Coordinates of C-alpha atoms and ligand atoms in Angstrom, one line a residue:
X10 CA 12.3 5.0 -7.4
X11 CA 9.2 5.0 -9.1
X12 CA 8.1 1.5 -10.0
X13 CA 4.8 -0.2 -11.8
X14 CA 4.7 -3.8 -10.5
X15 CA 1.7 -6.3 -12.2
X16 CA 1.0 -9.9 -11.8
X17 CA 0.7 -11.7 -15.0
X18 CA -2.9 -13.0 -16.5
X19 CA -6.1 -12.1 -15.0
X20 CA -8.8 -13.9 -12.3
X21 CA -11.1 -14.5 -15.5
X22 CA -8.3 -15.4 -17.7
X23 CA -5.9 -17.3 -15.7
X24 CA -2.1 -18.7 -16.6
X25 CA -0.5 -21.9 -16.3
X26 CA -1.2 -24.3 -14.1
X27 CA 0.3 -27.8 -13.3
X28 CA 1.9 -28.4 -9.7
X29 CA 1.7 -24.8 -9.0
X30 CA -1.1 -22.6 -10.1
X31 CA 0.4 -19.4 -11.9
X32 CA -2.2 -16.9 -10.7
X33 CA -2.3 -17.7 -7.3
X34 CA 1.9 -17.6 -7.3
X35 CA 2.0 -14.5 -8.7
X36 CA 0.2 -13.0 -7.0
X37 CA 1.6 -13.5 -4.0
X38 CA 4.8 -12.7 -5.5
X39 CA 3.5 -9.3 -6.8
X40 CA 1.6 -8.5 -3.1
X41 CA 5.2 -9.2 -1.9
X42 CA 7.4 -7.7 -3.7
X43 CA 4.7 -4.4 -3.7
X44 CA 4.7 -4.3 -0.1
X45 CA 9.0 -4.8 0.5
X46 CA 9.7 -1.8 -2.2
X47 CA 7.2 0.3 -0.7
X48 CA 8.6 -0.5 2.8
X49 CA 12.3 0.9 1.4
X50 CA 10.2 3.9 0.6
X51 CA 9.7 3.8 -3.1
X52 CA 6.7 4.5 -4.7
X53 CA 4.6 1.7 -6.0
X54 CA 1.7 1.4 -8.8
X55 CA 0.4 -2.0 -8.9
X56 CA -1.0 -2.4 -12.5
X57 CA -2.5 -5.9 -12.6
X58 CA -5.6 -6.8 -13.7
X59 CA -8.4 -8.7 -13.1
X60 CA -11.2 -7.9 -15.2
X61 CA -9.7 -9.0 -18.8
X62 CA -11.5 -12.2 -20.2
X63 CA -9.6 -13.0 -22.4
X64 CA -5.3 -12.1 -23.2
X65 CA -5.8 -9.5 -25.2
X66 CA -7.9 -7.7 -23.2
X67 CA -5.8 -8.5 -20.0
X68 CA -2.7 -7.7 -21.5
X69 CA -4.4 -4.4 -22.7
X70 CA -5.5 -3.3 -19.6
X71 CA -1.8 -3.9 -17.8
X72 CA 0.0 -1.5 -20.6
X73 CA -3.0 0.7 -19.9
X74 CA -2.3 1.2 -16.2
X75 CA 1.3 0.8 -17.1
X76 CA 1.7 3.9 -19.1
X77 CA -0.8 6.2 -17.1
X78 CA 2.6 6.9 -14.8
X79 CA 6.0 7.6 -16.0
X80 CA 8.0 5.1 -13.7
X81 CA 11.7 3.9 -13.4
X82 CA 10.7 0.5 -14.1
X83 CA 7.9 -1.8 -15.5
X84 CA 7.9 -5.2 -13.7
X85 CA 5.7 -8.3 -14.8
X86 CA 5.7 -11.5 -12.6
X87 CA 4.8 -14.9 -14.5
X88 CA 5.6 -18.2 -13.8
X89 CA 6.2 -20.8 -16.2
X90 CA 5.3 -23.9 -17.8
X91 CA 6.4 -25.9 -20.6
X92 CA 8.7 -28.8 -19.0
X93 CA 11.8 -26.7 -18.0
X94 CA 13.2 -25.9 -14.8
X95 CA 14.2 -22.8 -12.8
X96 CA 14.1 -18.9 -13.7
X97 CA 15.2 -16.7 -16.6
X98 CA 14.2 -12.8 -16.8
X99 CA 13.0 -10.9 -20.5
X100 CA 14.2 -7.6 -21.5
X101 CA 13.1 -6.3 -24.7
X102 CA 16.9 -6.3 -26.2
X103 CA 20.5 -6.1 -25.4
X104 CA 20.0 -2.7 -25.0
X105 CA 17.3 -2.2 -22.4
X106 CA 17.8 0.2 -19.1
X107 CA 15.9 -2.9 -17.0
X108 CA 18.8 -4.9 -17.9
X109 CA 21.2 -4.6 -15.2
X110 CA 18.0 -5.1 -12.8
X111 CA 17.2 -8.4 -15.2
X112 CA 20.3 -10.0 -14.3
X113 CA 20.4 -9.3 -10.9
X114 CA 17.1 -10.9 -10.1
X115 CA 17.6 -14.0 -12.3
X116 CA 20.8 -14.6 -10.1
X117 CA 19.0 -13.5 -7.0
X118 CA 15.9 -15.9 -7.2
X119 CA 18.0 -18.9 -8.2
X120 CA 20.5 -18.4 -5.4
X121 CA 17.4 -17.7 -2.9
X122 CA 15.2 -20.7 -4.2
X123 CA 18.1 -23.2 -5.6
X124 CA 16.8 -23.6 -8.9
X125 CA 18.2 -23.4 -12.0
X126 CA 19.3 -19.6 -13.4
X127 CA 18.4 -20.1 -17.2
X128 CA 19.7 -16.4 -17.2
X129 CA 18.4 -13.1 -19.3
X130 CA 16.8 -13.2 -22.7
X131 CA 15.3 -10.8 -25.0
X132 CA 12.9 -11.2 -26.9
X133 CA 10.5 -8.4 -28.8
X134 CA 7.7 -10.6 -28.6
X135 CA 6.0 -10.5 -25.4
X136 CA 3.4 -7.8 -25.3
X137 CA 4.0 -5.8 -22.1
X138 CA 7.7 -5.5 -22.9
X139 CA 6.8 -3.8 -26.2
X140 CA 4.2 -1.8 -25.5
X141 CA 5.1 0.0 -22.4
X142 CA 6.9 3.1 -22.6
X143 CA 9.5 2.7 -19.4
X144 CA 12.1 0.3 -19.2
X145 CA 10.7 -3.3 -18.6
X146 CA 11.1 -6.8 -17.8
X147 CA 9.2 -9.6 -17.0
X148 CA 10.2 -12.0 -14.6
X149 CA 9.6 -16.0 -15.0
X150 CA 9.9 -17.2 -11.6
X151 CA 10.4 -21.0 -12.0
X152 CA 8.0 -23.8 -13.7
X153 CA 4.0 -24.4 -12.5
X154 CA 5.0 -28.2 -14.3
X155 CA 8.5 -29.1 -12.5
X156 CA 8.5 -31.3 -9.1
X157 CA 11.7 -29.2 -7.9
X158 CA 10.8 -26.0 -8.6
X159 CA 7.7 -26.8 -6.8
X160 CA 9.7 -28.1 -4.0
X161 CA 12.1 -25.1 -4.0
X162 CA 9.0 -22.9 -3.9
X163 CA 8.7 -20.1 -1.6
X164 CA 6.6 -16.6 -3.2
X165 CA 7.8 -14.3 -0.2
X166 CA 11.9 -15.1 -0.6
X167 CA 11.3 -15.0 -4.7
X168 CA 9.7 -11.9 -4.1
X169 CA 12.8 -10.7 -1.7
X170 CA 14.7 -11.9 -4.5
X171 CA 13.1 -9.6 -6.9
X172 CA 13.7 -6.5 -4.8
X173 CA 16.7 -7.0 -3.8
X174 CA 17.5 -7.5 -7.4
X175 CA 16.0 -4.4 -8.4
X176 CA 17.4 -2.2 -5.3
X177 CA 20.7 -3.7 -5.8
X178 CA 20.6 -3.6 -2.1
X179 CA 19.5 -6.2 0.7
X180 CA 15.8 -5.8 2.1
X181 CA 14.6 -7.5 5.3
X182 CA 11.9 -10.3 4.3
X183 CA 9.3 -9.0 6.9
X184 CA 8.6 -5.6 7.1
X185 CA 8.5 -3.8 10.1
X186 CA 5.2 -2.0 11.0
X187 CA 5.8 0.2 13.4
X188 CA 3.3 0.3 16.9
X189 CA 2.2 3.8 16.7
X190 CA 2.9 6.0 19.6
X191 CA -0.3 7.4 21.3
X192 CA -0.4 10.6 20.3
X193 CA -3.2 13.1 21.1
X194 CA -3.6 14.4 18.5
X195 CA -4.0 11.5 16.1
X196 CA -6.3 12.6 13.2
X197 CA -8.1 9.1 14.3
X198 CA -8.8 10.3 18.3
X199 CA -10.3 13.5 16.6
X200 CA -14.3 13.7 15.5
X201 CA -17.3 13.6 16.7
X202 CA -17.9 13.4 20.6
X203 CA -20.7 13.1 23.3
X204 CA -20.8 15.7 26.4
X205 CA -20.8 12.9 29.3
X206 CA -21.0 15.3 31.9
X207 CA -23.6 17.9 33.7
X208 CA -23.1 21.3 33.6
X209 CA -19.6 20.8 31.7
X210 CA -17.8 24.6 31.3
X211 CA -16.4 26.0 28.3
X212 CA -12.8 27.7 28.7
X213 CA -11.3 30.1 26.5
X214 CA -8.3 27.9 26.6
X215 CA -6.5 24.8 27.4
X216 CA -6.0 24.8 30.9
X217 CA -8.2 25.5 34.4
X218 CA -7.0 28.6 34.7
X219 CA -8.5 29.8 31.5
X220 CA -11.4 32.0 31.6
X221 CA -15.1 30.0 31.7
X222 CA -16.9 31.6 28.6
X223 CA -19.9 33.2 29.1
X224 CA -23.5 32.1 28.3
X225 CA -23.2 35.0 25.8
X226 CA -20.4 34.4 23.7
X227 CA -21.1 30.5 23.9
X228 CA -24.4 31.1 22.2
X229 CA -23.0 33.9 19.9
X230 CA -22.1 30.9 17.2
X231 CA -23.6 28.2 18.3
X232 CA -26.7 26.3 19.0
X233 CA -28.5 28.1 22.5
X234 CA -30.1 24.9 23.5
X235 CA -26.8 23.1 24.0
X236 CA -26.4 25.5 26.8
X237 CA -27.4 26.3 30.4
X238 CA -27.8 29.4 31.1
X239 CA -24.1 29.3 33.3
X240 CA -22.7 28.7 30.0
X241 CA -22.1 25.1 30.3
X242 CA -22.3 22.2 28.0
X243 CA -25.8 19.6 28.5
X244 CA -25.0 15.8 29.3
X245 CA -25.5 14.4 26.0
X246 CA -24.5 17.2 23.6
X247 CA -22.2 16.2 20.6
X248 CA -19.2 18.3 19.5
X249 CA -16.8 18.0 17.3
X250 CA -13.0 17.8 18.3
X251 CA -10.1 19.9 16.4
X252 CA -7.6 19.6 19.0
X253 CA -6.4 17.8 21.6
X254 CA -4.0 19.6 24.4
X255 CA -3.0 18.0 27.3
X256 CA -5.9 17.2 28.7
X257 CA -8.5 19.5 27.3
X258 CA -10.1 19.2 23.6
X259 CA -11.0 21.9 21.3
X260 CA -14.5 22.0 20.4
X261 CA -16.0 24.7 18.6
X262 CA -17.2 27.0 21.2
X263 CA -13.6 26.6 23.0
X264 CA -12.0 24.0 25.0
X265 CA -13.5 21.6 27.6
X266 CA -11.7 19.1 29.6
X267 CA -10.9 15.5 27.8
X268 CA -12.5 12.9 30.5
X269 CA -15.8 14.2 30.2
X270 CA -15.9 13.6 26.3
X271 CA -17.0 10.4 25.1
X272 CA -16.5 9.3 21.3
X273 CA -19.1 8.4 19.0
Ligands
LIG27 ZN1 2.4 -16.1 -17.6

């Protein structure tokens, strides 16, 4: 799927506030729920701002960065205020594509936090769900002003709750970086390397048994000082590495042996 994801409000212009503060939350929601979807391999445009000063601009900006992509899914997080308790979820109508995605994370967020599921509602009010072109909803996580929806709190299983809602699938709550494997020829081991050795021969291949290249066809393409007159590299010269094979790098001129190469 392709999916825009925004926090509500902005830094300069910020939501509710009471026992929670709606800003902080939901961001940490949206951070969340960002990094589980694109974890499950979807991709992910995060369309909140931070600039708008006041709501106008704010929402402006959102609907902005919203329709620049053609998504799947448009999906504000707010949290609310106003005496209530729990979560509901707003769909434009009856008839909106996010519906099915509404319900599920309504039910899914007051199962995961036990608070209250106030359920879907439509409305054609809210700014966001009008103007943006894909299917949207906007999600009202629980109350910033209510003692147990504080206490219930928890922005990483709300956010779960989100995904899993709209992946109709379950999600595992922390994601998984893999340890890369050491690999040789990581685009990060290649670059820019100091000669840490005397005298250091050129081969016209990976291996020892490769031919050493001659003073002459070293200094064909290359800088002549870098080179003794054997045809072998200075202590001290830099070169730049395109390859690694085994244990011997590709530099320019051809391939020299690993150890003797030093990063910089
Ligand atoms: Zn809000």
């Amino acid at each position: 799927m392709i999916i825009n994801v925004h926090a509500g409000h902005s830094l300069k212009c910020r939501g509710a506030s009471g026992l929670l503060d709606e800003v902080n939350e939901d961001r940490a929601v949206k951070n969340k729920v960002i990094e589980l979807l694109r974890a499950n391999g979807h991709t992910v445009y995060d369309c909140t701002d931070d600039n708008g000063k006041n709501q106008n601009s704010n929402l402006k900006a959102i609907v902005n960065k919203c329709n620049d992509h053609k998504v799947d899914l448009d999906v504000s997080i707010h949290l609310n205020a106003g005496g209530g308790t729990g979560t509901e979820v707003y769909v434009y109508s009856d008839n909106s594509k996010a519906k099915d995605e509404a319900e599920r994370i309504v039910k899914n967020i007051s199962n995961t936090l036990g608070i209250r599921n106030r359920g879907v509602k439509t409305t054609t009010k809210l700014y966001v769900l009008r103007k943006t072109n894909s299917p949207a909803l906007l999600v009202e996580c629980c109350f910033v002003d209510n003692a147990t929806d504080k206490a219930k709190w928890n922005a990483d299983k709300c956010a779960k709750a989100i995904v899993e809602g709209i992946l109709n699938k379950s999600v595992n709550e922390h994601v998984e970086t893999p340890t890369p494997k050491p690999q040789s020829n990581a685009s990060s081991a290649l670059g820019t390397y100091m000669i840490t050795a005397s005298d250091l021969s050129v081969r016209t291949g990976p291996g020892a048994n490769c031919r050493r290249k001659t003073y002459e066809e070293l200094t064909k393409n290359a800088k002549a000082h870098d080179y003794d007159k054997d045809g072998c590299l200075n202590y001290g010269t830099r070169v730049t590495v395109s390859e690694f094979n085994g244990d011997w790098a590709k530099i320019p001129s051809g391939w020299v042996a690993r150890k003797y190469l030093k990063k910089v």
